[in-house]
Amino acid sequence: MNLKDKIKIILLIVCFLFTSSCATVITSVMPPTTFVKKGDVKLGPVISYDFNIQPIENNIYRVIQIPICEQEQRVFVVQKKQTRGPLAALVELPIFGLGLVDWVVADAVAQNSKKVVDKGYVPTGEFKKCGAPSPAKGIEVVVQFPLSGSEKKLYTDENGNLDLNPLFASYPNSSVNLFVRRGGMTYYLTSIYVP
Amino acid sequence: MRKIIIFLLPILFFLYTSCTAAQEILRLSTSAQIADGFGMDVIKEFEAKHNIKVQVFICCSNTALQRLINGFSDLACVAFKLPVKYIEQGYVEIPFAKDPLAIIVNKNNKIENITTYQIRQIFSGQISNWNDIGGIDQEIYTIIPNTRTALYKNFQVLVLQQLPISWDFQSYLSINVIKLVANLKNGIGFISNGALKNKVGVKILKVNSKSITDKDYPYFQTFSFVTKGRPNRNAKEFINAALSKRGREIIISKGMYPIF
């Protein structure tokens, strides 16, 4: 082995030392990146109601309530190192084919660094109907008389019915607005013209 | 190839139109003082929460009502009581807030309190110098909103008891009264308290020693929603947004009182 060959071998070893495992080292050294992965969607608990009114008889109405839920989505926070150094692995490839090994190891390092934190279900801000309509029993209904600015409180019976006959007898030729009051919230129901 | 394009074009057109029509629209015409005092904040939050775009037209209450009558709006916000003839015709009035009517002067004016009698004298032209009510010896400039606005009519009914109003300056939109009073050292005007939040250059006078925050303050306007027939789904959603906890918070934060 002459000097030229020795230099070649030394250069190859130096190349091997400097280039092998580059992608693995870069992948290991770089900090992990964090991203959010979204999971399945479900409806949360009932947070409010949508109210409707149905005429039953002359001036007797049934108040119907439809539960409203907020949509929730499962969220995972994923922390993972990214596989880096593809160029280094490519350079290493002609040298004993080590580039491929380096890339596989770098990818394994990245996969091993993966940490998933389940943040549970979080509200999406979308509201959907989440139950069958049912009569609103014993609910407070506010009757507003816009002309006089006065209000009257009524309650629905066990069938969700509201008898407006006694009230309308006292206030002919007026328009009234009906509101449902539940849990400190007021919902507009409908307006009725009293002939 | 041509056949494929001819086949695909209607499909693409259908997809485009169905995508663009996805967001629903609520056409709202509102009195400027309601928009400034309350509406714009509620609209922003309403649009963010619901998939409904609100097309707002800001004008005076009378124009807002006319736009509703002529089918240009789904919902009108007005600052006057709806005349009985409209209720008989099937229009729905839903009062939602009460707003104190503020008497304002330039911030450099030394006057702090005014009586109902003095207001009547000033705005009917019987008094024309600040000296007559304990101020400096300078002419009083009366500033009023457009005579078609609800604010003008409410002031005439509530304060002047139908007396004709004498004025020096008139603004087209009621909220511009604030700018005029802020720029005129000897100006006096009146405006919805809700429109006054974060406005500079003006001072609110006590009336009969009652502060504008007092429950027994003498002058209140009523703000109402008006719809042609029963409110449609989008209008109902908007009304409920105004009645909601957040809507009430906005009304209170602007110095107004929610009806519910």
CSV table of C-alpha atoms in Angstrom, one decimal:
chain,number,residue,atom,x,y,z
A,1,MET,CA,0.0,0.0,0.0
A,2,ASN,CA,1.6,3.2,-1.2
A,3,LEU,CA,1.2,6.6,0.4
A,4,LYS,CA,-1.5,7.6,-2.1
A,5,ASP,CA,-3.7,4.7,-1.1
A,6,LYS,CA,-3.1,5.4,2.5
A,7,ILE,CA,-4.2,9.0,2.0
A,8,LYS,CA,-7.3,7.7,0.2
A,9,ILE,CA,-8.2,5.4,3.1
A,10,ILE,CA,-7.7,8.1,5.6
A,11,LEU,CA,-9.8,10.5,3.6
A,12,LEU,CA,-12.5,7.9,3.3
A,13,ILE,CA,-12.5,7.3,7.1
A,14,VAL,CA,-12.6,11.0,7.8
A,15,CYS,CA,-15.5,11.3,5.3
A,16,PHE,CA,-17.2,8.4,7.1
A,17,LEU,CA,-16.7,10.0,10.5
A,18,PHE,CA,-17.9,13.4,9.4
A,19,THR,CA,-20.8,12.4,7.3
A,20,SER,CA,-22.3,9.3,9.0
A,21,SER,CA,-25.2,9.8,11.4
A,22,CYS,CA,-25.5,13.4,10.4
A,23,ALA,CA,-29.3,13.2,9.9
A,24,THR,CA,-29.6,11.4,13.2
A,25,VAL,CA,-27.5,14.0,15.1
A,26,ILE,CA,-29.4,16.9,13.5
A,27,THR,CA,-32.7,15.3,14.3
A,28,SER,CA,-31.7,14.6,17.9
A,29,VAL,CA,-30.3,18.1,18.5
A,30,MET,CA,-33.2,20.1,17.1
A,31,PRO,CA,-36.1,21.0,19.4
A,32,PRO,CA,-39.4,19.2,19.0
A,33,THR,CA,-42.3,21.0,17.2
A,34,THR,CA,-45.7,21.2,18.7
A,35,PHE,CA,-49.0,20.9,16.8
A,36,VAL,CA,-52.6,20.2,17.5
A,37,LYS,CA,-54.3,17.1,16.2
A,38,LYS,CA,-58.1,17.1,16.1
A,39,GLY,CA,-60.1,14.0,17.0
A,40,ASP,CA,-63.7,13.0,17.0
A,41,VAL,CA,-66.6,15.4,17.4
A,42,LYS,CA,-69.5,15.0,19.8
A,43,LEU,CA,-72.3,17.1,21.3
A,44,GLY,CA,-71.8,18.4,24.8
A,45,PRO,CA,-74.4,18.9,27.6
A,46,VAL,CA,-77.5,20.9,27.0
A,47,ILE,CA,-76.6,24.6,27.5
A,48,SER,CA,-79.8,26.3,26.3
A,49,TYR,CA,-83.1,25.8,24.6
A,50,ASP,CA,-84.7,26.9,21.4
A,51,PHE,CA,-88.4,27.7,22.0
A,52,ASN,CA,-91.3,27.5,19.6
A,53,ILE,CA,-95.0,28.0,20.1
A,54,GLN,CA,-97.9,26.1,18.5
A,55,PRO,CA,-101.5,27.2,18.6
A,56,ILE,CA,-103.8,24.6,20.2
A,57,GLU,CA,-107.1,26.3,20.5
A,58,ASN,CA,-108.4,29.9,20.5
A,59,ASN,CA,-105.7,31.9,22.4
A,60,ILE,CA,-104.3,28.7,23.9
A,61,TYR,CA,-100.8,27.9,22.8
A,62,ARG,CA,-98.3,25.2,23.5
A,63,VAL,CA,-94.7,26.2,24.2
A,64,ILE,CA,-92.2,23.7,22.8
A,65,GLN,CA,-88.6,23.5,23.8
A,66,ILE,CA,-85.8,22.0,21.8
A,67,PRO,CA,-82.5,21.4,23.7
A,68,ILE,CA,-79.4,23.1,22.2
A,69,CYS,CA,-75.9,21.7,22.8
A,70,GLU,CA,-72.5,23.1,22.0
A,71,GLN,CA,-70.4,20.9,19.7
A,72,GLU,CA,-67.2,19.6,21.2
A,73,GLN,CA,-64.1,18.2,19.6
A,74,ARG,CA,-61.4,16.0,21.1
A,75,VAL,CA,-58.0,17.7,20.8
A,76,PHE,CA,-54.5,16.2,21.2
A,77,VAL,CA,-51.4,18.3,21.6
A,78,VAL,CA,-48.6,16.5,19.8
A,79,GLN,CA,-44.9,17.2,20.5
A,80,LYS,CA,-42.5,15.5,18.1
A,81,LYS,CA,-39.1,16.0,16.6
A,82,GLN,CA,-39.0,16.4,12.9
A,83,THR,CA,-36.9,14.0,10.8
A,84,ARG,CA,-34.1,16.3,9.5
A,85,GLY,CA,-31.0,16.2,7.4
A,86,PRO,CA,-32.2,14.5,4.2
A,87,LEU,CA,-29.3,16.2,2.2
A,88,ALA,CA,-26.7,14.8,4.7
A,89,ALA,CA,-28.2,11.3,4.3
A,90,LEU,CA,-28.1,11.6,0.6
A,91,VAL,CA,-24.4,12.6,0.7
A,92,GLU,CA,-23.7,9.7,2.9
A,93,LEU,CA,-25.4,7.3,0.6
A,94,PRO,CA,-22.4,6.6,-1.7
A,95,ILE,CA,-20.2,6.0,1.4
A,96,PHE,CA,-20.8,2.4,2.3
A,97,GLY,CA,-24.6,3.1,1.8
A,98,LEU,CA,-24.7,4.5,5.3
A,99,GLY,CA,-27.1,7.3,4.3
A,100,LEU,CA,-30.0,4.9,4.3
A,101,VAL,CA,-29.2,3.6,7.8
A,102,ASP,CA,-28.7,7.2,9.0
A,103,TRP,CA,-32.1,8.2,7.6
A,104,VAL,CA,-33.9,5.2,9.2
A,105,VAL,CA,-32.2,5.9,12.6
A,106,ALA,CA,-33.1,9.7,12.3
A,107,ASP,CA,-36.7,8.8,11.6
A,108,ALA,CA,-36.7,6.4,14.6
A,109,VAL,CA,-35.4,9.1,16.8
A,110,ALA,CA,-38.1,11.5,15.6
A,111,GLN,CA,-40.8,8.8,16.1
A,112,ASN,CA,-39.5,8.0,19.6
A,113,SER,CA,-39.7,11.7,20.6
A,114,LYS,CA,-43.4,11.8,19.9
A,115,LYS,CA,-45.4,12.8,23.0
A,116,VAL,CA,-49.2,13.1,22.8
A,117,VAL,CA,-51.2,15.0,25.4
A,118,ASP,CA,-54.9,14.4,25.4
A,119,LYS,CA,-56.6,17.7,26.1
A,120,GLY,CA,-60.0,16.1,26.1
A,121,TYR,CA,-63.1,17.6,24.5
A,122,VAL,CA,-63.1,21.4,23.9
A,123,PRO,CA,-66.0,23.5,22.6
A,124,THR,CA,-66.0,24.4,18.9
A,125,GLY,CA,-68.4,27.3,19.2
A,126,GLU,CA,-71.0,25.7,17.1
A,127,PHE,CA,-74.4,25.1,18.6
A,128,LYS,CA,-76.7,22.3,17.4
A,129,LYS,CA,-80.1,20.9,18.4
A,130,CYS,CA,-79.5,17.9,20.5
A,131,GLY,CA,-82.8,16.4,21.5
A,132,ALA,CA,-86.4,15.9,20.6
A,133,PRO,CA,-88.9,18.8,21.0
A,134,SER,CA,-90.9,18.5,24.1
A,135,PRO,CA,-93.6,20.7,25.8
A,136,ALA,CA,-92.0,23.3,28.1
A,137,LYS,CA,-93.7,22.6,31.4
A,138,GLY,CA,-94.1,25.2,34.2
A,139,ILE,CA,-92.0,27.7,32.3
A,140,GLU,CA,-92.1,31.5,32.9
A,141,VAL,CA,-93.5,33.4,29.9
A,142,VAL,CA,-93.4,37.2,29.9
A,143,VAL,CA,-96.1,38.9,28.0
A,144,GLN,CA,-95.0,42.4,26.9
A,145,PHE,CA,-97.4,45.1,25.8
A,146,PRO,CA,-95.4,47.5,23.7
A,147,LEU,CA,-98.0,50.2,23.6
A,148,SER,CA,-98.3,50.6,27.3
A,149,GLY,CA,-94.8,49.4,28.1
A,150,SER,CA,-96.2,47.0,30.7
A,151,GLU,CA,-95.4,43.3,31.3
A,152,LYS,CA,-97.3,40.3,32.7
A,153,LYS,CA,-95.8,37.0,33.9
A,154,LEU,CA,-97.5,33.7,33.1
A,155,TYR,CA,-96.6,30.1,33.5
A,156,THR,CA,-97.2,27.1,31.2
A,157,ASP,CA,-99.1,24.2,32.7
A,158,GLU,CA,-98.0,20.5,33.0
A,159,ASN,CA,-98.7,20.1,29.2
A,160,GLY,CA,-96.7,23.2,28.3
A,161,ASN,CA,-99.9,25.0,27.5
A,162,LEU,CA,-100.4,28.7,27.9
A,163,ASP,CA,-103.9,30.1,28.2
A,164,LEU,CA,-103.9,33.7,27.0
A,165,ASN,CA,-107.7,34.1,27.1
A,166,PRO,CA,-108.0,35.9,30.5
A,167,LEU,CA,-105.2,38.3,29.6
A,168,PHE,CA,-106.5,39.1,26.1
A,169,ALA,CA,-110.0,39.8,27.5
A,170,SER,CA,-108.5,42.7,29.4
A,171,TYR,CA,-106.3,44.0,26.6
A,172,PRO,CA,-108.3,44.1,23.3
A,173,ASN,CA,-106.9,45.6,20.1
A,174,SER,CA,-103.3,45.3,21.1
A,175,SER,CA,-100.2,43.6,20.0
A,176,VAL,CA,-98.2,41.5,22.5
A,177,ASN,CA,-94.8,40.0,22.5
A,178,LEU,CA,-94.1,36.7,24.3
A,179,PHE,CA,-90.8,35.9,25.8
A,180,VAL,CA,-89.6,32.8,27.7
A,181,ARG,CA,-87.5,33.4,30.7
A,182,ARG,CA,-85.3,30.5,31.8
A,183,GLY,CA,-82.1,30.4,33.9
A,184,GLY,CA,-81.8,34.2,33.9
A,185,MET,CA,-82.0,34.3,30.1
A,186,THR,CA,-84.8,35.8,28.0
A,187,TYR,CA,-85.8,34.3,24.6
A,188,TYR,CA,-88.1,35.9,22.1
A,189,LEU,CA,-91.0,33.5,21.4
A,190,THR,CA,-93.5,35.2,19.1
A,191,SER,CA,-95.8,38.2,18.7
A,192,ILE,CA,-99.6,38.0,18.7
A,193,TYR,CA,-102.1,40.6,17.6
A,194,VAL,CA,-105.1,40.6,19.9
A,195,PRO,CA,-108.2,41.6,17.9
B,1,MET,CA,-62.6,17.2,-24.6
B,2,ARG,CA,-65.2,19.8,-25.6
B,3,LYS,CA,-67.9,17.5,-24.4
B,4,ILE,CA,-66.2,17.1,-21.0
B,5,ILE,CA,-66.0,20.9,-20.7
B,6,ILE,CA,-69.6,21.3,-21.6
B,7,PHE,CA,-70.6,18.6,-19.1
B,8,LEU,CA,-68.4,20.1,-16.3
B,9,LEU,CA,-69.3,23.8,-16.7
B,10,PRO,CA,-72.9,23.5,-15.3
B,11,ILE,CA,-71.6,21.4,-12.4
B,12,LEU,CA,-68.9,24.0,-11.6
B,13,PHE,CA,-71.4,26.8,-11.9
B,14,PHE,CA,-73.8,25.0,-9.5
B,15,LEU,CA,-70.9,24.3,-7.0
B,16,TYR,CA,-69.9,28.0,-7.2
B,17,THR,CA,-73.4,29.3,-6.6
B,18,SER,CA,-74.1,26.9,-3.8
B,19,CYS,CA,-70.9,27.9,-2.1
B,20,THR,CA,-71.5,31.6,-2.4
B,21,ALA,CA,-75.1,31.2,-1.2
B,22,ALA,CA,-73.9,29.3,1.9
B,23,GLN,CA,-73.9,32.3,4.3
B,24,GLU,CA,-77.3,33.7,5.2
B,25,ILE,CA,-78.0,37.4,5.3
B,26,LEU,CA,-79.9,39.6,7.7
B,27,ARG,CA,-80.8,43.1,6.3
B,28,LEU,CA,-80.9,45.5,9.2
B,29,SER,CA,-81.8,49.2,9.0
B,30,THR,CA,-81.0,51.0,12.2
B,31,SER,CA,-81.3,54.5,13.7
B,32,ALA,CA,-77.8,56.0,13.9
B,33,GLN,CA,-78.1,56.5,17.7
B,34,ILE,CA,-78.9,52.8,18.2
B,35,ALA,CA,-76.1,51.7,15.9
B,36,ASP,CA,-73.6,53.9,17.6
B,37,GLY,CA,-74.8,53.1,21.1
B,38,PHE,CA,-75.4,49.4,20.9
B,39,GLY,CA,-76.0,47.9,17.5
B,40,MET,CA,-72.5,47.7,16.0
B,41,ASP,CA,-71.0,45.8,19.0
B,42,VAL,CA,-73.9,43.3,19.0
B,43,ILE,CA,-73.6,42.9,15.2
B,44,LYS,CA,-69.9,42.0,15.4
B,45,GLU,CA,-70.5,39.4,18.1
B,46,PHE,CA,-73.6,38.1,16.3
B,47,GLU,CA,-71.8,37.6,13.0
B,48,ALA,CA,-68.9,35.9,14.8
B,49,LYS,CA,-71.2,33.4,16.6
B,50,HIS,CA,-73.8,32.7,13.8
B,51,ASN,CA,-73.2,32.0,10.2
B,52,ILE,CA,-75.3,35.1,9.3
B,53,LYS,CA,-74.0,38.2,7.6
B,54,VAL,CA,-75.6,41.4,8.8
B,55,GLN,CA,-76.1,44.0,6.1
B,56,VAL,CA,-76.4,47.3,8.1
B,57,PHE,CA,-78.0,50.5,6.8
B,58,ILE,CA,-77.6,53.4,9.2
B,59,CYS,CA,-80.1,56.2,8.9
B,60,CYS,CA,-82.7,57.9,11.0
B,61,SER,CA,-85.5,55.8,12.7
B,62,ASN,CA,-88.1,57.1,10.2
B,63,THR,CA,-86.0,56.0,7.2
B,64,ALA,CA,-85.3,52.6,8.9
B,65,LEU,CA,-89.0,52.0,9.2
B,66,GLN,CA,-89.7,53.1,5.6
B,67,ARG,CA,-87.0,50.7,4.4
B,68,LEU,CA,-88.7,47.9,6.3
B,69,ILE,CA,-92.1,48.8,4.9
B,70,ASN,CA,-90.7,48.8,1.3
B,71,GLY,CA,-89.0,45.4,1.8
B,72,PHE,CA,-85.4,46.6,1.9
B,73,SER,CA,-84.9,45.3,5.4
B,74,ASP,CA,-85.8,42.3,7.5
B,75,LEU,CA,-85.4,44.2,10.8
B,76,ALA,CA,-85.5,47.8,11.8
B,77,CYS,CA,-84.1,49.4,15.0
B,78,VAL,CA,-86.0,52.5,15.8
B,79,ALA,CA,-86.0,55.0,18.7
B,80,PHE,CA,-89.7,55.9,18.7
B,81,LYS,CA,-92.9,54.1,19.7
B,82,LEU,CA,-94.5,52.5,16.6
B,83,PRO,CA,-97.7,54.3,15.7
B,84,VAL,CA,-100.8,52.2,16.3
B,85,LYS,CA,-101.7,52.1,12.5
B,86,TYR,CA,-98.5,50.0,11.9
B,87,ILE,CA,-99.4,47.6,14.6
B,88,GLU,CA,-102.9,47.2,13.1
B,89,GLN,CA,-101.2,46.6,9.8
B,90,GLY,CA,-99.3,43.7,11.3
B,91,TYR,CA,-95.9,45.2,12.1
B,92,VAL,CA,-94.3,43.9,15.3
B,93,GLU,CA,-92.7,46.2,17.8
B,94,ILE,CA,-90.3,44.7,20.4
B,95,PRO,CA,-89.0,47.3,22.8
B,96,PHE,CA,-85.6,46.1,24.1
B,97,ALA,CA,-83.8,49.0,25.9
B,98,LYS,CA,-84.3,52.4,27.5
B,99,ASP,CA,-81.8,55.1,27.0
B,100,PRO,CA,-81.4,58.3,28.9
B,101,LEU,CA,-81.6,61.4,26.7
B,102,ALA,CA,-78.5,63.4,27.6
B,103,ILE,CA,-78.3,67.2,27.6
B,104,ILE,CA,-74.8,68.1,26.5
B,105,VAL,CA,-72.6,71.2,26.5
B,106,ASN,CA,-69.0,71.8,25.5
B,107,LYS,CA,-66.5,70.4,28.1
B,108,ASN,CA,-65.3,73.9,28.9
B,109,ASN,CA,-68.7,75.2,29.8
B,110,LYS,CA,-68.9,76.0,33.6
B,111,ILE,CA,-72.6,75.0,33.9
B,112,GLU,CA,-73.1,71.6,35.6
B,113,ASN,CA,-76.9,71.5,36.2
B,114,ILE,CA,-79.9,72.7,34.3
B,115,THR,CA,-83.6,72.6,35.0
B,116,THR,CA,-86.4,71.4,32.7
B,117,TYR,CA,-87.7,74.9,32.7
B,118,GLN,CA,-84.3,76.3,31.6
B,119,ILE,CA,-84.0,73.7,28.8
B,120,ARG,CA,-87.5,74.6,27.5
B,121,GLN,CA,-86.5,78.3,27.6
B,122,ILE,CA,-83.3,77.7,25.7
B,123,PHE,CA,-84.7,75.4,23.0
B,124,SER,CA,-87.8,77.6,22.5
B,125,GLY,CA,-85.6,80.7,22.0
B,126,GLN,CA,-86.7,82.5,25.2
B,127,ILE,CA,-83.2,82.5,26.6
B,128,SER,CA,-80.2,83.1,24.3
B,129,ASN,CA,-77.3,84.0,26.7
B,130,TRP,CA,-75.5,81.6,29.1
B,131,ASN,CA,-75.6,84.5,31.6
B,132,ASP,CA,-79.3,84.0,32.1
B,133,ILE,CA,-78.8,80.6,33.6
B,134,GLY,CA,-75.6,81.4,35.6
B,135,GLY,CA,-73.0,81.0,32.9
B,136,ILE,CA,-70.7,83.5,31.2
B,137,ASP,CA,-72.0,86.4,29.1
B,138,GLN,CA,-72.0,84.7,25.8
B,139,GLU,CA,-74.6,83.7,23.2
B,140,ILE,CA,-76.1,80.2,23.4
B,141,TYR,CA,-75.9,78.1,20.3
B,142,THR,CA,-78.6,75.4,20.1
B,143,ILE,CA,-77.7,72.3,18.2
B,144,ILE,CA,-80.3,69.8,17.2
B,145,PRO,CA,-80.4,66.6,15.1
B,146,ASN,CA,-82.3,66.5,11.8
B,147,THR,CA,-86.0,67.3,12.5
B,148,ARG,CA,-86.9,63.9,10.9
B,149,THR,CA,-85.0,61.9,13.5
B,150,ALA,CA,-86.6,60.1,16.4
B,151,LEU,CA,-84.2,61.9,18.8
B,152,TYR,CA,-85.6,65.3,17.7
B,153,LYS,CA,-89.2,64.1,18.0
B,154,ASN,CA,-88.5,62.4,21.4
B,155,PHE,CA,-86.9,65.6,22.7
B,156,GLN,CA,-89.8,67.7,21.5
B,157,VAL,CA,-92.3,65.3,23.2
B,158,LEU,CA,-90.4,64.5,26.4
B,159,VAL,CA,-88.8,67.8,27.2
B,160,LEU,CA,-90.5,70.6,25.2
B,161,GLN,CA,-93.9,69.1,25.5
B,162,GLN,CA,-94.6,69.7,21.8
B,163,LEU,CA,-93.4,73.3,21.8
B,164,PRO,CA,-91.6,74.3,18.6
B,165,ILE,CA,-87.8,74.1,18.8
B,166,SER,CA,-85.7,77.1,18.0
B,167,TRP,CA,-82.2,76.1,16.7
B,168,ASP,CA,-78.9,77.5,15.4
B,169,PHE,CA,-77.3,74.4,13.9
B,170,GLN,CA,-78.8,71.1,12.7
B,171,SER,CA,-76.9,67.9,11.9
B,172,TYR,CA,-78.2,65.2,9.4
B,173,LEU,CA,-77.3,62.3,11.7
B,174,SER,CA,-78.2,62.6,15.3
B,175,ILE,CA,-74.8,61.4,16.5
B,176,ASN,CA,-73.1,64.4,14.8
B,177,VAL,CA,-74.6,66.6,17.4
B,178,ILE,CA,-71.8,65.4,19.7
B,179,LYS,CA,-69.1,66.7,17.2
B,180,LEU,CA,-70.9,70.0,16.8
B,181,VAL,CA,-71.2,70.6,20.6
B,182,ALA,CA,-67.5,69.5,21.0
B,183,ASN,CA,-66.4,72.1,18.5
B,184,LEU,CA,-68.7,75.0,19.5
B,185,LYS,CA,-67.7,76.5,22.9
B,186,ASN,CA,-71.1,77.9,23.6
B,187,GLY,CA,-73.1,75.0,22.1
B,188,ILE,CA,-75.9,73.0,23.8
B,189,GLY,CA,-77.5,69.9,22.3
B,190,PHE,CA,-79.1,66.6,23.2
B,191,ILE,CA,-78.2,63.0,22.4
B,192,SER,CA,-78.8,59.4,23.3
B,193,ASN,CA,-76.6,58.5,26.3
B,194,GLY,CA,-75.6,55.3,24.6
B,195,ALA,CA,-74.0,57.2,21.7
B,196,LEU,CA,-71.9,59.2,24.2
B,197,LYS,CA,-69.5,56.5,25.4
B,198,ASN,CA,-65.9,57.3,24.7
B,199,LYS,CA,-66.8,60.6,23.0
B,200,VAL,CA,-64.6,63.5,24.0
B,201,GLY,CA,-65.1,67.3,24.1
B,202,VAL,CA,-68.6,67.3,25.6
B,203,LYS,CA,-70.0,67.3,29.1
B,204,ILE,CA,-73.4,65.8,30.3
B,205,LEU,CA,-75.5,68.2,32.4
B,206,LYS,CA,-77.5,67.1,35.4
B,207,VAL,CA,-81.2,67.8,34.9
B,208,ASN,CA,-83.1,69.0,37.9
B,209,SER,CA,-80.0,67.9,39.9
B,210,LYS,CA,-80.5,64.4,38.7
B,211,SER,CA,-77.5,62.7,37.1
B,212,ILE,CA,-77.9,60.7,33.9
B,213,THR,CA,-77.1,57.5,35.8
B,214,ASP,CA,-79.9,58.1,38.3
B,215,LYS,CA,-83.0,55.9,38.0
B,216,ASP,CA,-85.3,58.9,38.4
B,217,TYR,CA,-83.6,60.9,35.6
B,218,PRO,CA,-86.5,62.5,33.8
B,219,TYR,CA,-85.9,61.7,30.1
B,220,PHE,CA,-85.7,58.3,28.6
B,221,GLN,CA,-86.1,57.1,25.0
B,222,THR,CA,-87.2,53.6,24.2
B,223,PHE,CA,-85.3,51.6,21.5
B,224,SER,CA,-87.3,48.9,19.7
B,225,PHE,CA,-87.0,46.3,17.0
B,226,VAL,CA,-89.6,46.4,14.3
B,227,THR,CA,-90.5,43.7,11.8
B,228,LYS,CA,-93.0,43.3,9.1
B,229,GLY,CA,-95.1,40.5,10.5
B,230,ARG,CA,-93.4,38.1,12.9
B,231,PRO,CA,-89.6,38.1,12.7
B,232,ASN,CA,-88.0,35.7,10.3
B,233,ARG,CA,-85.5,33.1,11.6
B,234,ASN,CA,-82.5,35.4,11.2
B,235,ALA,CA,-84.2,38.4,12.7
B,236,LYS,CA,-85.3,36.2,15.7
B,237,GLU,CA,-81.7,35.1,16.2
B,238,PHE,CA,-80.6,38.7,16.2
B,239,ILE,CA,-83.3,39.7,18.7
B,240,ASN,CA,-82.3,36.8,21.0
B,241,ALA,CA,-78.7,37.9,20.7
B,242,ALA,CA,-79.7,41.4,21.9
B,243,LEU,CA,-81.7,39.8,24.8
B,244,SER,CA,-78.9,37.4,25.7
B,245,LYS,CA,-76.6,37.9,28.7
B,246,ARG,CA,-73.9,39.4,26.5
B,247,GLY,CA,-76.4,41.7,24.7
B,248,ARG,CA,-77.6,42.9,28.1
B,249,GLU,CA,-73.9,43.5,29.2
B,250,ILE,CA,-73.3,45.7,26.1
B,251,ILE,CA,-76.5,47.6,26.7
B,252,ILE,CA,-75.6,48.3,30.4
B,253,SER,CA,-71.9,49.1,29.4
B,254,LYS,CA,-73.3,51.9,27.1
B,255,GLY,CA,-75.2,53.5,30.0
B,256,MET,CA,-78.6,52.2,28.8
B,257,TYR,CA,-81.1,49.9,30.6
B,258,PRO,CA,-82.3,46.6,29.1
B,259,ILE,CA,-86.0,46.2,29.2
B,260,PHE,CA,-85.7,42.5,30.4
